[in-house]
Short mmCIF file of C-alpha atoms and ligand atoms in Angstrom, two decimals:
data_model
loop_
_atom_site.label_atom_id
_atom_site.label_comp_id
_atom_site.label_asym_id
_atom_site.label_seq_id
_atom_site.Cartn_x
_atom_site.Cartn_y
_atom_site.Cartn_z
CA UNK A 28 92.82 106.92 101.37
CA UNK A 29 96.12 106.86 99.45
CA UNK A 30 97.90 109.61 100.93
CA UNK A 31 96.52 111.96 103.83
CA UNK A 32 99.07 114.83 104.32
CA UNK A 33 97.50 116.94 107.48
CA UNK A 34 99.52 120.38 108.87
CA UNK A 35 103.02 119.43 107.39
CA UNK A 36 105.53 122.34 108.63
CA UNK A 37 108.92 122.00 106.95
CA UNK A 38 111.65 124.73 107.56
CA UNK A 39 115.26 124.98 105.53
CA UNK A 40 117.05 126.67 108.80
CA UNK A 41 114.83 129.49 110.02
CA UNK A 42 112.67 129.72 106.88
CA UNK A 43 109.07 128.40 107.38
CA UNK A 44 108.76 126.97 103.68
CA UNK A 45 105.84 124.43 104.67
CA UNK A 46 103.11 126.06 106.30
CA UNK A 47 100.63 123.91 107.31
CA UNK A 48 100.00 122.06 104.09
CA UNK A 49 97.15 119.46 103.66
CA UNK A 50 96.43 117.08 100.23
CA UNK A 51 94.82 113.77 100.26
CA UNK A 52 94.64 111.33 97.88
CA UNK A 53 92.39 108.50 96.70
CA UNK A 54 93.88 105.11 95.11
CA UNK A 55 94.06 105.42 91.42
CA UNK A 56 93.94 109.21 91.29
CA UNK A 57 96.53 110.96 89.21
CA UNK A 58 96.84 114.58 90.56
CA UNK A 59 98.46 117.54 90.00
CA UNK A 60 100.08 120.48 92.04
CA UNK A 61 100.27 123.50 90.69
CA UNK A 62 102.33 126.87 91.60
CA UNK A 63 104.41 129.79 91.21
CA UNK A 64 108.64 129.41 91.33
CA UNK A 65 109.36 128.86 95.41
CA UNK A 66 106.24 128.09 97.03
CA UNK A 67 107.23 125.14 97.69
CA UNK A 68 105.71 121.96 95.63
CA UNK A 69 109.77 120.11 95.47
CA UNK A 70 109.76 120.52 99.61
CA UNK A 71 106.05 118.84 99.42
CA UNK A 72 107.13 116.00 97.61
CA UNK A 73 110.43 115.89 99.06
CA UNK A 74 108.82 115.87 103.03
CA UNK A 75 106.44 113.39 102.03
CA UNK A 76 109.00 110.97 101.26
CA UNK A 77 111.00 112.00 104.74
CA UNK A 78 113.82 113.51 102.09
CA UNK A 79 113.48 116.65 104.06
CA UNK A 80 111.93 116.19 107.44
CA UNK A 81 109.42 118.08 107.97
CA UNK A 82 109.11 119.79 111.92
CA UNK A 83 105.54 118.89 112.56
CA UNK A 84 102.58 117.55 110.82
CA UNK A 85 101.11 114.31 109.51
CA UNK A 86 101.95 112.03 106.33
CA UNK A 87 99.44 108.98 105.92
CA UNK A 88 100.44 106.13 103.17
CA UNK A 89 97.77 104.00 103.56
CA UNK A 90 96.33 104.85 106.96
CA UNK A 91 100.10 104.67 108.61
CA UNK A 92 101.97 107.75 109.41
CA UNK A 93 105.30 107.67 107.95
CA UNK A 94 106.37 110.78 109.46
CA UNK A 95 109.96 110.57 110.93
CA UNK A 96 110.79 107.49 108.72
CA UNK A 97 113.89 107.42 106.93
CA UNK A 98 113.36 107.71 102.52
CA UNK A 99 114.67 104.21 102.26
CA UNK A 100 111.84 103.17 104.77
CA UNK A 101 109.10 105.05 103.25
CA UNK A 102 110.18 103.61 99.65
CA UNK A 103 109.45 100.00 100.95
CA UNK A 104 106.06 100.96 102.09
CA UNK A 105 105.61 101.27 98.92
CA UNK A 106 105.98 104.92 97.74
CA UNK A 107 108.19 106.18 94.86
CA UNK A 108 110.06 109.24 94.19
CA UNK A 109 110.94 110.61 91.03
CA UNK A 110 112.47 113.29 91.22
CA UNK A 111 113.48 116.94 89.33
CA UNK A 112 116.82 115.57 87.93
CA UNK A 113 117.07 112.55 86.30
CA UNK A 114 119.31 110.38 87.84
CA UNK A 115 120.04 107.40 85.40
CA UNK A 116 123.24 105.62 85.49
CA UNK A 117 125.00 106.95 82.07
CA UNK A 118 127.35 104.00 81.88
CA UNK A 119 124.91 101.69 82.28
CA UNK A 120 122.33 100.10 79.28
CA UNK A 121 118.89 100.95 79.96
CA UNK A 122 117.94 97.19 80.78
CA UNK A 123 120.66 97.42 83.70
CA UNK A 124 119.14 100.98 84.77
CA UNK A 125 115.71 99.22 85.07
CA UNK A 126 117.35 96.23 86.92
CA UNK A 127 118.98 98.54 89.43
CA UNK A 128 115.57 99.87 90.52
CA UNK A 129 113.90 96.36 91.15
CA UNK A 130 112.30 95.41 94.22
CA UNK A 131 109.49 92.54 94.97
CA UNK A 132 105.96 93.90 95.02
CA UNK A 133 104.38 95.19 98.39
CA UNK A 134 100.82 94.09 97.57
CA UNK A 135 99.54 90.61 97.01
CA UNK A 136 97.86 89.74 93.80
CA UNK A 137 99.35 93.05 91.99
CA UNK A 138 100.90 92.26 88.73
CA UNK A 139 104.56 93.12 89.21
CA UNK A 140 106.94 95.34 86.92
CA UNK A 141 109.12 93.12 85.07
CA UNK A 142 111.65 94.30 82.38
CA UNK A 143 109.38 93.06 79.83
CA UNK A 144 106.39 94.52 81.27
CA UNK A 145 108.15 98.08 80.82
CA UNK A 146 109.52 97.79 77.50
CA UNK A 147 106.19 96.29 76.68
CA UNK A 148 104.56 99.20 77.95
CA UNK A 149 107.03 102.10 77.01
CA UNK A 150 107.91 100.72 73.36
CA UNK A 151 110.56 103.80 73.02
CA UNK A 152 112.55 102.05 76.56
CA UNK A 153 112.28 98.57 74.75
CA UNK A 154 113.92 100.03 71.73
CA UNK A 155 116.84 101.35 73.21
CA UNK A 156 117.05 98.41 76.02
CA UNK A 157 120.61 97.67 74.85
CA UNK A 158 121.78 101.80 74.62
CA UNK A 159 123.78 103.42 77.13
CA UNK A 160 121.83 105.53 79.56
CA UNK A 161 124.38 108.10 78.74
CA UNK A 162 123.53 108.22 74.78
CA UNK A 163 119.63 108.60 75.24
CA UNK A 164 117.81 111.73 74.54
CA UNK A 165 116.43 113.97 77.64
CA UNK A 166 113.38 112.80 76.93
CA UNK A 167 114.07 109.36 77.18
CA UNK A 168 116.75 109.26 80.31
CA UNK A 169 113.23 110.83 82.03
CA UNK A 170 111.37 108.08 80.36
CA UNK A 171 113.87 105.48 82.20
CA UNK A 172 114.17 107.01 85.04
CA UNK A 173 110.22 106.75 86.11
CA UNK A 174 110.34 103.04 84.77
CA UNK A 175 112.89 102.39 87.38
CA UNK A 176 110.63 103.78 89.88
CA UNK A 177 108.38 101.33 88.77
CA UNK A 178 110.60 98.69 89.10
CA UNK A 179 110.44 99.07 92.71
CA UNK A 180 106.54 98.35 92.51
CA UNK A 181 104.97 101.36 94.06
CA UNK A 182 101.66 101.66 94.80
CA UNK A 183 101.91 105.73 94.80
CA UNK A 184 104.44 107.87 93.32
CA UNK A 185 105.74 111.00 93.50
CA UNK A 186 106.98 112.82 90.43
CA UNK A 187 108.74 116.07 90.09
CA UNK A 188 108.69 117.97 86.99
CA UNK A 189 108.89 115.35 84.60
CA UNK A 190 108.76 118.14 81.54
CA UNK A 191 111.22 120.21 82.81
CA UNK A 192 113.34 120.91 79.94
CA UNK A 193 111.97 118.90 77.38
CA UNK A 194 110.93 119.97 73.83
CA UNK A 195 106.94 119.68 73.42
CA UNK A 196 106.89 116.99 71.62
CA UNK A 197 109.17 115.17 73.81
CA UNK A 198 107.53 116.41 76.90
CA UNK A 199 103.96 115.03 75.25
CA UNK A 200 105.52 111.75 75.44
CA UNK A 201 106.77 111.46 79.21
CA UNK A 202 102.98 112.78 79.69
CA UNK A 203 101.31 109.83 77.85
CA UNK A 204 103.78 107.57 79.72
CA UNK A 205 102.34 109.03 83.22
CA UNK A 206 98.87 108.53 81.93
CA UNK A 207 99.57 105.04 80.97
CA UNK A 208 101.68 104.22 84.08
CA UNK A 209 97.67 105.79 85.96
CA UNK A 210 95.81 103.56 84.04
CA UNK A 211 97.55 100.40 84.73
CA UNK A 212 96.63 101.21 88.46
CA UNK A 213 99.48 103.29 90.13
CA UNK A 214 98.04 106.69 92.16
CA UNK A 215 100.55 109.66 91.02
CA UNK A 216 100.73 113.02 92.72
CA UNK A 217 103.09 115.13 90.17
CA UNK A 218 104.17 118.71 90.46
CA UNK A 219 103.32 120.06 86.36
CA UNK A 220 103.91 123.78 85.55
CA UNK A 221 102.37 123.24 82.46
CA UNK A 222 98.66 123.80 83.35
CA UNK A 223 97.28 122.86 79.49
CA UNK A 224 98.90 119.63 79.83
CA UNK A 225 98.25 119.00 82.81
CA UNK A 226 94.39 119.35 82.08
CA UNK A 227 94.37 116.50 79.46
CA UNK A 228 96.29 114.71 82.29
CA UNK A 229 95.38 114.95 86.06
CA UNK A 230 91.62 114.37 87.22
CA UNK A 231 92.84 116.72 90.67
CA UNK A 232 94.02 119.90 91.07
CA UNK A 233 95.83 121.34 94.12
CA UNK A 234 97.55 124.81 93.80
CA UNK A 235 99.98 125.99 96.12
CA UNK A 236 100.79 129.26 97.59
CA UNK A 237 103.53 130.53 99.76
CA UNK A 238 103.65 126.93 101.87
CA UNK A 239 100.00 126.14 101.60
CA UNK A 240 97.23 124.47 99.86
CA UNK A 241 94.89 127.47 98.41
CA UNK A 242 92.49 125.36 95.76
CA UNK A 243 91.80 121.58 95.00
CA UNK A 244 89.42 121.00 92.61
CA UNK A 245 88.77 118.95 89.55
CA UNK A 246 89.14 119.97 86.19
CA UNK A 247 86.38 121.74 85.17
CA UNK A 248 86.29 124.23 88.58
CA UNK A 249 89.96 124.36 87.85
CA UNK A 250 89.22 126.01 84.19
CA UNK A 251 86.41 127.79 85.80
CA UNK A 252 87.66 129.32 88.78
CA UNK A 253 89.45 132.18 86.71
CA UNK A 254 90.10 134.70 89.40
CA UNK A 255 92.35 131.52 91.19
CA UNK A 256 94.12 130.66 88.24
CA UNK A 257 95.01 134.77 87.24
CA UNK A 258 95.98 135.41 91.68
CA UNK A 259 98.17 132.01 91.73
CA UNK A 260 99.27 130.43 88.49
CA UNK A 261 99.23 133.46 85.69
CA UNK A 262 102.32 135.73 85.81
N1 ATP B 20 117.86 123.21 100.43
C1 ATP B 20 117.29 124.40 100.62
N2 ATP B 20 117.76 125.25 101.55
C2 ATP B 20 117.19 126.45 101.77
N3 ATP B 20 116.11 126.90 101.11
C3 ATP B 20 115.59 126.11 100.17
C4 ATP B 20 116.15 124.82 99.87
N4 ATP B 20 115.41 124.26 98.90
C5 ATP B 20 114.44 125.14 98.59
N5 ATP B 20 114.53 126.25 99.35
C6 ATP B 20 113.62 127.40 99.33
O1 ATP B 20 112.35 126.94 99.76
C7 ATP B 20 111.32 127.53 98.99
C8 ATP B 20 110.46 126.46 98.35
O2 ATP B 20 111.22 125.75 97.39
P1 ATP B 20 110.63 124.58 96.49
O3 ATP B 20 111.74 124.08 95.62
O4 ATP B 20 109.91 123.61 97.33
O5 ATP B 20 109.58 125.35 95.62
P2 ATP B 20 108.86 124.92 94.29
O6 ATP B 20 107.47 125.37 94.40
O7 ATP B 20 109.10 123.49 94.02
O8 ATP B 20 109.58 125.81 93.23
P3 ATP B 20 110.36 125.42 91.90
O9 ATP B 20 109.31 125.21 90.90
O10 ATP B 20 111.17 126.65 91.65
O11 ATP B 20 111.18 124.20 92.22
C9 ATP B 20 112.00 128.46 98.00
O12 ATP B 20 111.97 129.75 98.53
C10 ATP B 20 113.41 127.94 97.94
O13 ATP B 20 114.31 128.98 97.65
#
């Protein structure tokens, strides 16, 4: 297993966000959680990578509990975080934000993300290699800021609204880019509010509700399971 997340409990203060949540994922899976405003996807993602520590519970990368580990510890592991804002350095050419993210691969025999290898990939990064991370389009500082999370070489990562904000089209294209980032071998677990895209997207489906897991299914029992969709997703 990729990730096993058993009874995680995370509290801001006194309130119990995290209330027992459990997810597991397999190697190569791209999966999406789903969710109402508040009920607390960002904390999920955020406690998994020990950004907020969570009070009790388990987190398994890999069959090792990374529970109490600082962010910068769990990142070397081998997990990534990309999260809600995008946090590129404006000043900065896009070939220097990529080179700020590197870090030597975790797993023998993986082929590693090189600047070429991105812009290679992600034609729109390669054409603006020598812009200003400042002067790109929303779109694209979201583009560069999961290829720098791939710079590190992560065998799993974590990504936080990637759309959020973004014009359709615009938001079609960081989608693709997460797809093709799956296929090349990485595991993603991404929080999506938009559950049409996220259908062409994700092969799993977990929704949360007020600090839990309530459904995890594929696509199809996804679509099908109407009542689900209308009690936890619908407004
Ligand atoms: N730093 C914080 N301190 C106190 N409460 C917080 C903090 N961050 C989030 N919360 C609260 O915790 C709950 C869960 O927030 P979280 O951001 O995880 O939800 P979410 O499902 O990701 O929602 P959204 O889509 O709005 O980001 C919300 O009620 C939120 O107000």
């Amino acid at each position: 297993m990729m990730l096993q997340v058993n009874d995680l409990h995370t509290y801001y203060g006194k309130s119990h966000v995290l209330q027992g949540v459990d997810l597991s994922l397999e190697a190569g899976q791209l999966a999406c959680l789903l969710g109402r405003n508040g009920v607390g996807k960002s904390t999920t993602l955020m406690s998994i990578m020990g950004l907020v520590p969570p009070r009790s519970g388990s987190v398994k990368f890999k069959d090792r509990e990374v529970l109490g580990r600082s962010p910068h510890e769990v990142a070397r592991l081998g997990l990534g975080f990309v999260p809600e804002e995008r946090r590129i350095f404006k000043s900065l050419t896009v070939l220097e934000n990529l080179l700020i993210g590197q870090k030597p691969p975790i797993r023998a025999g993986a082929e590693p993300w090189t600047t070429e290898r991105i812009f290679d990939s992600f034609t729109r990064l390669g054409e603006r290699r020598d812009n200003k991370g400042g002067h790109l389009s929303g779109g694209e500082q979201q583009m560069l800021t999961i290829a720098r999370t791939l710079m590190g070489n992560p065998e799993l990562i974590l990504v936080d609204e990637p759309t959020e904000g973004l014009a359709p089209l615009v938001a079609e294209a960081v989608l693709e880019m997460l797809a093709a980032i799956s296929r090349q071998g990485v595991t993603i677990l991404m929080v999506e509010q938009n559950l049409k895209a996220a259908l062409k997207l994700a092969q799993t489906f977990f929704i949360m509700s007020k600090g839990r897991i309530v459904f995890r299914g594929d696509g199809q029992e996804l679509v099908a399971a109407e009542s689900v969709r209308q009690k936890y997703l619908e407004v």
